[in-house]
Coordinates of N, CA and C in Angstrom, one line a residue:
Chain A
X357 N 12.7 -4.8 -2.7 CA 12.1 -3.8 -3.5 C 12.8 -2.5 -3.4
X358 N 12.3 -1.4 -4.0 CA 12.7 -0.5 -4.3 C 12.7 0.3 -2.6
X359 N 13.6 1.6 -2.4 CA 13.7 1.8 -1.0 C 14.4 3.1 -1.3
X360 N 13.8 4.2 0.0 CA 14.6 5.1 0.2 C 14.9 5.4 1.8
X361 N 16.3 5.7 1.9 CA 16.7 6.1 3.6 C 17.2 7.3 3.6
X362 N 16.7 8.0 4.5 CA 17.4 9.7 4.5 C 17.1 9.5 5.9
X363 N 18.1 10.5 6.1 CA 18.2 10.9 7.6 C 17.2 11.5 8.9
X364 N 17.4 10.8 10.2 CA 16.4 11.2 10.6 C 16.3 12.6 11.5
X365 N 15.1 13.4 12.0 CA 15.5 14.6 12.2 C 15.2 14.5 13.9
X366 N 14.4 15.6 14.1 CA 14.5 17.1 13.9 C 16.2 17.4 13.6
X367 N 16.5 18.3 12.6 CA 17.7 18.8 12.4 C 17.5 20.5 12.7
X368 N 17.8 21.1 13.4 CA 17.7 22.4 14.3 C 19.1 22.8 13.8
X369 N 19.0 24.1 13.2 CA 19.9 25.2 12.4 C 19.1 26.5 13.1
X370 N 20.6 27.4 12.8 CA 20.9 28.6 13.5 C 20.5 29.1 11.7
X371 N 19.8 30.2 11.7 CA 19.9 31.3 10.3 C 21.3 31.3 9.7
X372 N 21.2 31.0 8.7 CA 22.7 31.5 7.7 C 23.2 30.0 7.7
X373 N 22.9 28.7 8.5 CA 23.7 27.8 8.3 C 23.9 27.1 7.3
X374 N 24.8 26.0 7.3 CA 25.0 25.3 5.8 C 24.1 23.8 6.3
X375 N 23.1 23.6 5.6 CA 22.3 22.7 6.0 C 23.2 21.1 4.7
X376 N 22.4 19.9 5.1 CA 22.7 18.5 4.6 C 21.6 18.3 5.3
X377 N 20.8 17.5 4.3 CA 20.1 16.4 4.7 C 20.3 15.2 3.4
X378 N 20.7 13.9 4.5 CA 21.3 12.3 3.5 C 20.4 12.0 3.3
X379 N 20.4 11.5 2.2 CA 19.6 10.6 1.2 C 19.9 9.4 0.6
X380 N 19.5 7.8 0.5 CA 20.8 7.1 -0.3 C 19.1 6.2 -0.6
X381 N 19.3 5.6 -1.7 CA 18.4 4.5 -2.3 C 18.8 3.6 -2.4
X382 N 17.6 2.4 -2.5 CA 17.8 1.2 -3.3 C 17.3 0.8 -4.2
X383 N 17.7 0.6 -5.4 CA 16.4 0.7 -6.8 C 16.9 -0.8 -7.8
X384 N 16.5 -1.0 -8.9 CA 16.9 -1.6 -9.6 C 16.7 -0.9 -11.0
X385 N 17.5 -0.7 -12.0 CA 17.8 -0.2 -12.8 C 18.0 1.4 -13.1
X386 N 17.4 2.2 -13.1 CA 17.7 3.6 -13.3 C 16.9 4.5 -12.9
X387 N 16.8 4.6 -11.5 CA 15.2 5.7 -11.1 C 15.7 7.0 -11.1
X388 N 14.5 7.7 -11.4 CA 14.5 9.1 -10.9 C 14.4 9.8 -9.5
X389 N 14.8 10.6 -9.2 CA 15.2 10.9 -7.2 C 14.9 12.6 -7.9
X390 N 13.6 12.7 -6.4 CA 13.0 14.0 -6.2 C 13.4 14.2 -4.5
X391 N 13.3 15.7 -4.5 CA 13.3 16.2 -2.7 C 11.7 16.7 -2.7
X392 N 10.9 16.3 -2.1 CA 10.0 17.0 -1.9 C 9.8 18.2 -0.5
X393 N 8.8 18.8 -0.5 CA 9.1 19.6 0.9 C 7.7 19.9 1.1
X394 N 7.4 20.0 2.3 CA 6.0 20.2 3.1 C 6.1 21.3 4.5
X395 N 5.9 22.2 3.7 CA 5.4 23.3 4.8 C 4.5 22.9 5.9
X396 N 4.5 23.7 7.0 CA 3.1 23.6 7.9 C 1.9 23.5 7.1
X397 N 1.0 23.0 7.4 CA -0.3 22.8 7.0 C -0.6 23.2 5.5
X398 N 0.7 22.6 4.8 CA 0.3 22.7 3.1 C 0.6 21.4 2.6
X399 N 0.1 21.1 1.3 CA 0.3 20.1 0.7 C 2.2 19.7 0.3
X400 N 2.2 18.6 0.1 CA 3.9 18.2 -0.7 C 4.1 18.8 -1.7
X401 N 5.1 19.4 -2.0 CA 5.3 20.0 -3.4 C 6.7 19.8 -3.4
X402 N 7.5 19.7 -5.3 CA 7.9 19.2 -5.5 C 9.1 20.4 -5.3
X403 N 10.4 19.8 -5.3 CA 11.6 21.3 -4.5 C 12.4 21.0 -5.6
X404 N 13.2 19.9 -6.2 CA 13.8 19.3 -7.1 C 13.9 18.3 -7.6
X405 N 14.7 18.0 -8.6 CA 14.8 16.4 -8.9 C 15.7 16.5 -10.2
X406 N 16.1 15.1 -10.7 CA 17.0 14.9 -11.4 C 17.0 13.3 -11.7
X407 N 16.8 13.0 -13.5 CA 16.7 11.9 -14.1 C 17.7 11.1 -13.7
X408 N 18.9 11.8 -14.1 CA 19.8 10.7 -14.5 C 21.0 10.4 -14.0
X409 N 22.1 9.6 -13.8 CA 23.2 10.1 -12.9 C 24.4 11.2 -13.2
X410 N 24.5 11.7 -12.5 CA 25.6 12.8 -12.4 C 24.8 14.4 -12.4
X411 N 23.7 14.2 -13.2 CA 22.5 15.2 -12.6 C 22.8 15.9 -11.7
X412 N 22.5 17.6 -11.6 CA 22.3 18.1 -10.0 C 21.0 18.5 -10.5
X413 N 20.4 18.7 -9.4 CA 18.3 19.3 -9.7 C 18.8 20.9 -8.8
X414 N 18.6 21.7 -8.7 CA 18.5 22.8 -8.3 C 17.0 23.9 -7.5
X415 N 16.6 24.2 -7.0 CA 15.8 25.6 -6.7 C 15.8 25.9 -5.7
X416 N 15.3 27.0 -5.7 CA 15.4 28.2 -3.9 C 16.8 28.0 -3.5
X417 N 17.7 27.9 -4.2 CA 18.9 27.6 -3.3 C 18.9 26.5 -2.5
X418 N 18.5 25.3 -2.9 CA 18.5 24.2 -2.3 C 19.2 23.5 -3.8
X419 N 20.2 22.1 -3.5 CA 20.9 21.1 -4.5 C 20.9 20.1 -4.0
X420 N 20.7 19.0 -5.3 CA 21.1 18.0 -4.9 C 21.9 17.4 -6.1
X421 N 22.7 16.3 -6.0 CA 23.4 16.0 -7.5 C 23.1 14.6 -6.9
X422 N 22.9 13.9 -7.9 CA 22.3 12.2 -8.3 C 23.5 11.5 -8.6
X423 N 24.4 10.5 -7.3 CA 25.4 9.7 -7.2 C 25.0 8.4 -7.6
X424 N 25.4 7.8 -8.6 CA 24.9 6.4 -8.9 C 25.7 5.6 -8.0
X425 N 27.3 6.1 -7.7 CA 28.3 5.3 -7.7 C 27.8 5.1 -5.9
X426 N 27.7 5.7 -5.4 CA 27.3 5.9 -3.9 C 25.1 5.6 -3.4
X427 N 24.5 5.8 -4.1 CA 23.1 5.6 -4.3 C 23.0 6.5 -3.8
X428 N 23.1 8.2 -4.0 CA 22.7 9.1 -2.9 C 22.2 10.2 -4.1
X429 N 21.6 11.0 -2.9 CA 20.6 12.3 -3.4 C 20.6 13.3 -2.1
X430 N 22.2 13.6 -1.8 CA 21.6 14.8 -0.4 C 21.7 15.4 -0.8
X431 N 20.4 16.3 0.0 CA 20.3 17.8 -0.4 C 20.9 18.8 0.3
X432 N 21.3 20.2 0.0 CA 22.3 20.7 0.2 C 21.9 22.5 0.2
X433 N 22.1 23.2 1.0 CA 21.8 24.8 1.1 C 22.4 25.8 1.5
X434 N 23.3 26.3 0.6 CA 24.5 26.7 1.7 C 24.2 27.6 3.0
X435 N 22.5 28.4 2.9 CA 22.5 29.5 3.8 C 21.2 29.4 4.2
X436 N 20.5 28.6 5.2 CA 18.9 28.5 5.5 C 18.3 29.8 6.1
X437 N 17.2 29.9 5.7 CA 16.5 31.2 6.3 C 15.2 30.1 7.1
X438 N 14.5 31.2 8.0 CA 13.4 30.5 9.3 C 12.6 29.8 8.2
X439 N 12.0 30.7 7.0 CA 11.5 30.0 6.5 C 11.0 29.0 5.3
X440 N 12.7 28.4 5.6 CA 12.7 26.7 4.7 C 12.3 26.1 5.7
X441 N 12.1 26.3 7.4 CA 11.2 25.6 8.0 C 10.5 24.4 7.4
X442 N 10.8 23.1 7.6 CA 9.5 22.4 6.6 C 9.8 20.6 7.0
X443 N 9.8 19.8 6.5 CA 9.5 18.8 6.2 C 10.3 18.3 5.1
X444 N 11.1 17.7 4.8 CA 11.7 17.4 3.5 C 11.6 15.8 3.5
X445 N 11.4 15.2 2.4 CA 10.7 14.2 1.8 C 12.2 13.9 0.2
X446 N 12.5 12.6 0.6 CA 13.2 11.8 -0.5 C 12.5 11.2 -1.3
X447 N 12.7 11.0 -2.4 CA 12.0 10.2 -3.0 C 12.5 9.8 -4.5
X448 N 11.9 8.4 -4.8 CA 12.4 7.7 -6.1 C 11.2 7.5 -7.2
X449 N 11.5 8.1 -8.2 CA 10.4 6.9 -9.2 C 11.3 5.8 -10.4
X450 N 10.5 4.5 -10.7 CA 11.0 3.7 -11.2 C 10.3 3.1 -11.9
X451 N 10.9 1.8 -12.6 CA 9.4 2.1 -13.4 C 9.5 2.3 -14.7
X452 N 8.5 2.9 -15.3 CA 8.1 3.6 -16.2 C 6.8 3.0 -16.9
X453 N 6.7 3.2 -18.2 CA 5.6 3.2 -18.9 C 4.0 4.1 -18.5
X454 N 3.3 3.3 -17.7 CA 2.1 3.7 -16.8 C 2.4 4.0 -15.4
X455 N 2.9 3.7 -15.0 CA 3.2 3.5 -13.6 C 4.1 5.0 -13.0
X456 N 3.6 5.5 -12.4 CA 4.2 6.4 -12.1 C 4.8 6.4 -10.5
X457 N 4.4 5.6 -10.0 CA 5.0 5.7 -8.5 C 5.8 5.9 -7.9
X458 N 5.9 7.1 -6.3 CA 6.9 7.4 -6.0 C 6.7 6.8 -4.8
X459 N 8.5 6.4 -4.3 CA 8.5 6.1 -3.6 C 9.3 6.8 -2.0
X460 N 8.7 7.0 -0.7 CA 9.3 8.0 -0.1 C 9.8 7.5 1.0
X461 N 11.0 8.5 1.3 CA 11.9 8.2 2.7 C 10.9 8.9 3.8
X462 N 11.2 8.8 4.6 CA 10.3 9.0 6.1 C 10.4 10.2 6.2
X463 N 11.3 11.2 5.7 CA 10.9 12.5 6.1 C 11.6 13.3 6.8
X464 N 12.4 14.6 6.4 CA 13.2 14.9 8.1 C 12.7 16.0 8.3
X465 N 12.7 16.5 9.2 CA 11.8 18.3 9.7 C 12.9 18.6 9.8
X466 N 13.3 19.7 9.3 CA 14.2 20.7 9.4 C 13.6 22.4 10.2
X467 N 13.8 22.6 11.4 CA 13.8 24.0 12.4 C 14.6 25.0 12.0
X468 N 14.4 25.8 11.8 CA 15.9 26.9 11.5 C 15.6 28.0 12.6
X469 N 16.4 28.4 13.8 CA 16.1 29.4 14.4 C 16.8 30.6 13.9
X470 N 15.9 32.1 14.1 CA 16.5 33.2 14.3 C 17.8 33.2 14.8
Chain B
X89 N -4.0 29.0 -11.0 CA -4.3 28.0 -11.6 C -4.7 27.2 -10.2
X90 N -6.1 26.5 -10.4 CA -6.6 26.1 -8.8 C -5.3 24.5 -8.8
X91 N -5.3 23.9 -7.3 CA -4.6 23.3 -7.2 C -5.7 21.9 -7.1
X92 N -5.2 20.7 -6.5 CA -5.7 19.8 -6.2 C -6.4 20.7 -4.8
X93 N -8.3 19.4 -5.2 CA -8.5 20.2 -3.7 C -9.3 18.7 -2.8
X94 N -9.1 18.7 -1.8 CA -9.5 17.6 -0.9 C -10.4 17.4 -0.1
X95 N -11.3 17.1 0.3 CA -12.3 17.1 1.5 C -12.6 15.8 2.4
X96 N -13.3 15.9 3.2 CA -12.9 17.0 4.5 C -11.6 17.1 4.7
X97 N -10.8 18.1 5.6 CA -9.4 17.7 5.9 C -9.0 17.0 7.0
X98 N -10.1 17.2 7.7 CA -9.9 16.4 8.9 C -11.3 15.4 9.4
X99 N -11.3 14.5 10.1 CA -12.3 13.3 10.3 C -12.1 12.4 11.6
X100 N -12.9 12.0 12.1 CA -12.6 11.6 13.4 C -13.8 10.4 13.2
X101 N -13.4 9.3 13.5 CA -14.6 8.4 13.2 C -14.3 7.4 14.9
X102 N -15.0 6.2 14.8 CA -14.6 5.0 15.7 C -14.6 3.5 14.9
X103 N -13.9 2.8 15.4 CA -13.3 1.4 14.5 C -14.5 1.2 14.0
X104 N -14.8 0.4 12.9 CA -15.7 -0.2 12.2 C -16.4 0.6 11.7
X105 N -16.6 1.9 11.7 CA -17.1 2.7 11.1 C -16.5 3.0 9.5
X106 N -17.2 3.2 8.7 CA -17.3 3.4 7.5 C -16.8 5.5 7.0
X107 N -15.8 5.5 5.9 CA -15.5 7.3 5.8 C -15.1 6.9 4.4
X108 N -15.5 8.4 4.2 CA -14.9 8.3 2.4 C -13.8 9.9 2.3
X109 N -13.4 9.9 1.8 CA -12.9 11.1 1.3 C -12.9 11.7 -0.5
X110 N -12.8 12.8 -0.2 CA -13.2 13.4 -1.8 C -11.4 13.8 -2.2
X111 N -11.5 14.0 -3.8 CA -10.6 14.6 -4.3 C -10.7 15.4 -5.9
X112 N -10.4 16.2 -6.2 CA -10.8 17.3 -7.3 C -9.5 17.5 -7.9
X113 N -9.0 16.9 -9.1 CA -7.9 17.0 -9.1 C -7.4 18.7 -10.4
X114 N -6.4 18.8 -10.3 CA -6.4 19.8 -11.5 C -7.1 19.7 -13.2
X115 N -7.5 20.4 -13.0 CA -8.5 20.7 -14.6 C -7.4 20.2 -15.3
X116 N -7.5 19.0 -16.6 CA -7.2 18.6 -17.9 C -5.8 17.4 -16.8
X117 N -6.1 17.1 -15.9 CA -5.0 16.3 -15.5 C -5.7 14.7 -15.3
X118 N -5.1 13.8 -16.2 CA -5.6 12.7 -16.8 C -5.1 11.4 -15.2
X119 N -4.1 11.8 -14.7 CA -4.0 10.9 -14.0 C -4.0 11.4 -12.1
X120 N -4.2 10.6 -11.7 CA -4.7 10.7 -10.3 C -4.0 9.6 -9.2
X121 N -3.7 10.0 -7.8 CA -3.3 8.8 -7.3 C -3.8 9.7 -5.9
X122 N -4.1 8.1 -5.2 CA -4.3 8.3 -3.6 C -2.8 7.6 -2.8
X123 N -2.6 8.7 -1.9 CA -1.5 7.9 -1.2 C -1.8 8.1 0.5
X124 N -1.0 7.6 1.2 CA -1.3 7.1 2.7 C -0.2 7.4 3.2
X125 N -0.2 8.5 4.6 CA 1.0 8.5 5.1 C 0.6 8.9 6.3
X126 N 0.9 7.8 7.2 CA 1.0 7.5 7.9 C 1.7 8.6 9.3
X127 N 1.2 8.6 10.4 CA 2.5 9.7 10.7 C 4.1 8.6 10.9
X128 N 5.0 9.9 10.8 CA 6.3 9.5 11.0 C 7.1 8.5 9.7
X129 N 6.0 8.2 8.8 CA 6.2 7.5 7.7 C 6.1 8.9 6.6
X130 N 6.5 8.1 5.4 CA 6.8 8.9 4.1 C 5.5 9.0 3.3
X131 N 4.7 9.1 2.1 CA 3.7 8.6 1.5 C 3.8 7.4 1.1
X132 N 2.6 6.5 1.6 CA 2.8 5.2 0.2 C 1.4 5.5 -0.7
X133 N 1.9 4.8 -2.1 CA 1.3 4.8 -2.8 C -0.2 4.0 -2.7
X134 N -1.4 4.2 -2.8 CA -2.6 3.3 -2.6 C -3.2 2.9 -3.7
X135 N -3.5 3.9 -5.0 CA -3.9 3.4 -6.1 C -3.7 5.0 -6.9
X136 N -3.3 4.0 -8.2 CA -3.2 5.2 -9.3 C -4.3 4.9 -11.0
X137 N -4.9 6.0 -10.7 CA -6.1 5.9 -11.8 C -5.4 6.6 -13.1
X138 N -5.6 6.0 -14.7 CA -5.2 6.9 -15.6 C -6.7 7.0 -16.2
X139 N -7.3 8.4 -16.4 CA -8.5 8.6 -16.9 C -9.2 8.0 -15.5
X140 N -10.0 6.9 -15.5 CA -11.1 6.1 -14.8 C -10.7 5.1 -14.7
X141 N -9.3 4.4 -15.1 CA -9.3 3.2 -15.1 C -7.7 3.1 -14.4
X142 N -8.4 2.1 -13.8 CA -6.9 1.8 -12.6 C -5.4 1.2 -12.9
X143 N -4.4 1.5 -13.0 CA -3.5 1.7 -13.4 C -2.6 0.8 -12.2
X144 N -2.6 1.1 -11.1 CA -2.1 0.3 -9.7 C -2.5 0.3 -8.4
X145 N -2.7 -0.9 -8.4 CA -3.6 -1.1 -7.0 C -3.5 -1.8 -6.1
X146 N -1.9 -2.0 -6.5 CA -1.3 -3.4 -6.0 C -1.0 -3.2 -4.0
X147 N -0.9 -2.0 -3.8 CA -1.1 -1.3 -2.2 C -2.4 -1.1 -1.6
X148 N -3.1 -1.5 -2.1 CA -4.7 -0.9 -1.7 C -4.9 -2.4 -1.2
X149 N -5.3 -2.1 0.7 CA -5.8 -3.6 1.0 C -7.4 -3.3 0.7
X150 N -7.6 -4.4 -0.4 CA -9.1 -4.5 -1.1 C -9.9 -4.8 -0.4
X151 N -9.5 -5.9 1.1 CA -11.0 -6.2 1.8 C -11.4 -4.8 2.2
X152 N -11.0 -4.0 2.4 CA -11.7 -2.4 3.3 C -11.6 -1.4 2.5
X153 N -10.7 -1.0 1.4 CA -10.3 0.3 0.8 C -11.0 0.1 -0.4
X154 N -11.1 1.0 -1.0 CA -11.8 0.6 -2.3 C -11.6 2.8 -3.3
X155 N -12.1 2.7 -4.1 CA -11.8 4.0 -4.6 C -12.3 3.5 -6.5
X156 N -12.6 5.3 -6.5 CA -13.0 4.9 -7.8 C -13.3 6.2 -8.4
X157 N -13.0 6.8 -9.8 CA -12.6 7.8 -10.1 C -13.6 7.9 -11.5
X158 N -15.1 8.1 -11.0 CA -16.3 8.5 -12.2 C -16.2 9.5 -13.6
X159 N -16.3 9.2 -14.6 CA -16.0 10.4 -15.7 C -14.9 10.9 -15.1
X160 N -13.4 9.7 -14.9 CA -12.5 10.1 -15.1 C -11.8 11.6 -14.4
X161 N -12.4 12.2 -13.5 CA -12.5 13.5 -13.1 C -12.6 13.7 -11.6
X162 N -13.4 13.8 -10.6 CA -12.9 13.8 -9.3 C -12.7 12.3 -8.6
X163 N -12.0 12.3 -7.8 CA -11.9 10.3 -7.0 C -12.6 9.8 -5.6
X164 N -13.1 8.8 -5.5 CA -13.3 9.1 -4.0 C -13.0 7.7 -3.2
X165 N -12.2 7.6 -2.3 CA -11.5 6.6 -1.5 C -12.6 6.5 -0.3
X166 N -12.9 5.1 0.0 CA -13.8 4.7 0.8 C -13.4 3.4 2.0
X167 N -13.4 4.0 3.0 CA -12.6 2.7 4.3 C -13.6 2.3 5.1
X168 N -14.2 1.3 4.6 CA -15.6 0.6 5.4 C -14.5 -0.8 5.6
X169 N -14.5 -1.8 7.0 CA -14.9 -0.8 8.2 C -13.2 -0.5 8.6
X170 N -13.3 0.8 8.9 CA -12.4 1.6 9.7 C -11.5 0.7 10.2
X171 N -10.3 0.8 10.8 CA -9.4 -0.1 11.7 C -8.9 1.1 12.4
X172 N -8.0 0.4 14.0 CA -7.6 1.9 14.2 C -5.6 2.2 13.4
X173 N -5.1 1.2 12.9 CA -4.3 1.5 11.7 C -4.2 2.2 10.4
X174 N -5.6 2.7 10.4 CA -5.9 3.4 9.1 C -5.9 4.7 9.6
X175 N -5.3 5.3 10.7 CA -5.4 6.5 11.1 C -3.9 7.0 10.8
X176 N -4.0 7.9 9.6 CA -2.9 8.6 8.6 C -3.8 9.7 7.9
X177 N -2.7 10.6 7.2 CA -3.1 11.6 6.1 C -3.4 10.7 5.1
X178 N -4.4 11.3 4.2 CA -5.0 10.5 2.8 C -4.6 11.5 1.9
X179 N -3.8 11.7 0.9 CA -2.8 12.4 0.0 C -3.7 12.0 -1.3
X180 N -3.9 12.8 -1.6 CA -4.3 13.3 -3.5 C -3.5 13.8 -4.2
X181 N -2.9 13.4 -5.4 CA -2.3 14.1 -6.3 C -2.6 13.9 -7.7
X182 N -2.0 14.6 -8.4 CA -2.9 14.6 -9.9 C -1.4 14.7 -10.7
X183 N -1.9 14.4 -12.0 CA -0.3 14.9 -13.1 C -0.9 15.1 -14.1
X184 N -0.4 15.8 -15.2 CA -1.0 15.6 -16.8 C -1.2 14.3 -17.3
X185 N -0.4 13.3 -17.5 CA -0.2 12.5 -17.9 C 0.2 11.7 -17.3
X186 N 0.8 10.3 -17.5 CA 1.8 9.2 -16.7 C 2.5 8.8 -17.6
X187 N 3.4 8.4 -17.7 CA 4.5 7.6 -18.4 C 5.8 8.1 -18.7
X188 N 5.9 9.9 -17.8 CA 6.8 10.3 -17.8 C 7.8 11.2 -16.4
X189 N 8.8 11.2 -16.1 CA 9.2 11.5 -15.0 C 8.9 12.8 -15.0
X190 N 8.9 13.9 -16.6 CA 8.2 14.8 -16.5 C 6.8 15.6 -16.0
X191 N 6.2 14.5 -15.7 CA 4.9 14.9 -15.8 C 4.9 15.1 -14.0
X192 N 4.9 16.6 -13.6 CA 5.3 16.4 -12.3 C 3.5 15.9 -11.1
X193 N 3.9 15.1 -10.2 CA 2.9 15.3 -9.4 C 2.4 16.5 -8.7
X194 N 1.0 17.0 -8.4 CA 0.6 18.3 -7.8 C 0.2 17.4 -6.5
X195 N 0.4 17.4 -5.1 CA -0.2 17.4 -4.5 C -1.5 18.4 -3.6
X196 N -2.3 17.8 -3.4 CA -3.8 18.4 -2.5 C -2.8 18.4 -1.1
X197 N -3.8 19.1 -0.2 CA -3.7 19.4 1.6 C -3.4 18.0 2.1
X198 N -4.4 17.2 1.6 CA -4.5 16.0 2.7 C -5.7 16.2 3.3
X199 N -6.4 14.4 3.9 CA -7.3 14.8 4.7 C -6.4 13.7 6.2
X200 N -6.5 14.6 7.3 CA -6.1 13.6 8.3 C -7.2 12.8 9.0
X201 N -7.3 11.2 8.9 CA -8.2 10.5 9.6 C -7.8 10.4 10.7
X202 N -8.4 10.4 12.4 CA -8.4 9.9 12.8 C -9.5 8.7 13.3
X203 N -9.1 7.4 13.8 CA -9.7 6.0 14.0 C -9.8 6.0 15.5
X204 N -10.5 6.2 16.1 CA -10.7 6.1 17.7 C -11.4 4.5 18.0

């Protein structure tokens, strides 16, 4: 079945660094690939995403570009501040019609110290 | 604009015991889903309502879980009896619609069970 692998954490950055967090799927036919992100004690919310291949999804200075050729979705920052602090969350939807389901990688915590 | 809202957020029960949880999803948002995550795990999906009527349920273990979304509008997920494997966040999210990658999900807080 459908599957996502990202990398595992804690990933601990100094301010200003250039963060990567890997991402790679397994789908059948054509999914859609979101980053989600989870602060301390808030709900998931949605950071980016991108339909189709060759796609990049963009916000807060976070990217990702959608590799079909490779099955990947890392995300990318060139300069983290303390508080992107968070939780980052992979994810695929596939599918279609009614079915909306996402599907998620396990999660990496990302630390950014002062 | 209020978000998804959840209740309780937190719950502490003992095995065999029976818990429900609430969810309030965004005003005019037709679809709804409960998800389960586990710690150190990602969300899985447990059931997705469109309006009041269930849509996928194919993750929801039926002998214990059950859920059900009245006049289409708030949901409420019910775990009679408890296991201590069922101790995870219970994830609420809502969308406008389903059938499109546009229609983004809102996630609620979460309520964290624990199963003693």
């Amino acid at each position: 079945g459908d599957s996502v692998t990202q990398m595992e954490g804690p990933v601990t950055l100094s301010e200003e660094a250039f963060l990567t967090i890997n991402c790679t799927y397994t789908a059948t036919g054509y999914p859609s690939l979101f980053w989600y992100v989870q602060y301390p004690g808030e709900g998931l919310q949605l950071l980016l995403k991108a339909t189709k291949a060759d796609d990049k999804g963009s916000n807060k200075g976070f990217e990702a570009t959608y590799r079909k050729e490779t099955t990947s979705f890392h995300l990318e920052k060139g300069s983290v501040q303390v508080s992107d602090s968070a939780v980052y969350f992979c994810a695929l939807m596939s599918g279609g019609g009614a079915t909306n389901k996402l599907i998620f990688g396990t999660g990496t915590l990302l630390a950014v110290q002062p | 604009e209020a978000g998804v809202a959840q209740s309780p957020r937190y719950k502490i029960i003992e095995k065999r015991q029976s818990v429900a949880f609430w969810c309030n999803p965004i005003s005019g948002h037709a679809t709804l889903y409960w998800y389960q995550q586990i710690l150190g795990q990602g969300p899985k999906l447990l059931i997705q309502f469109q309006n009041n009527g269930v849509v996928d349920d194919s993750q929801l273990p039926k002998d214990r879980f059950s859920a059900e979304r009245l006049k289409g509008v708030d949901s409420t997920l019910k775990i009679q009896p408890a296991k201590l494997e069922d101790s995870a966040v219970y994830l609420c999210a809502s969308s406008f619609a389903a059938g499109a990658v546009y229609n983004e999900q809102f996630f609620g807080p979460g309520t964290r069970l624990t199963v003693l």
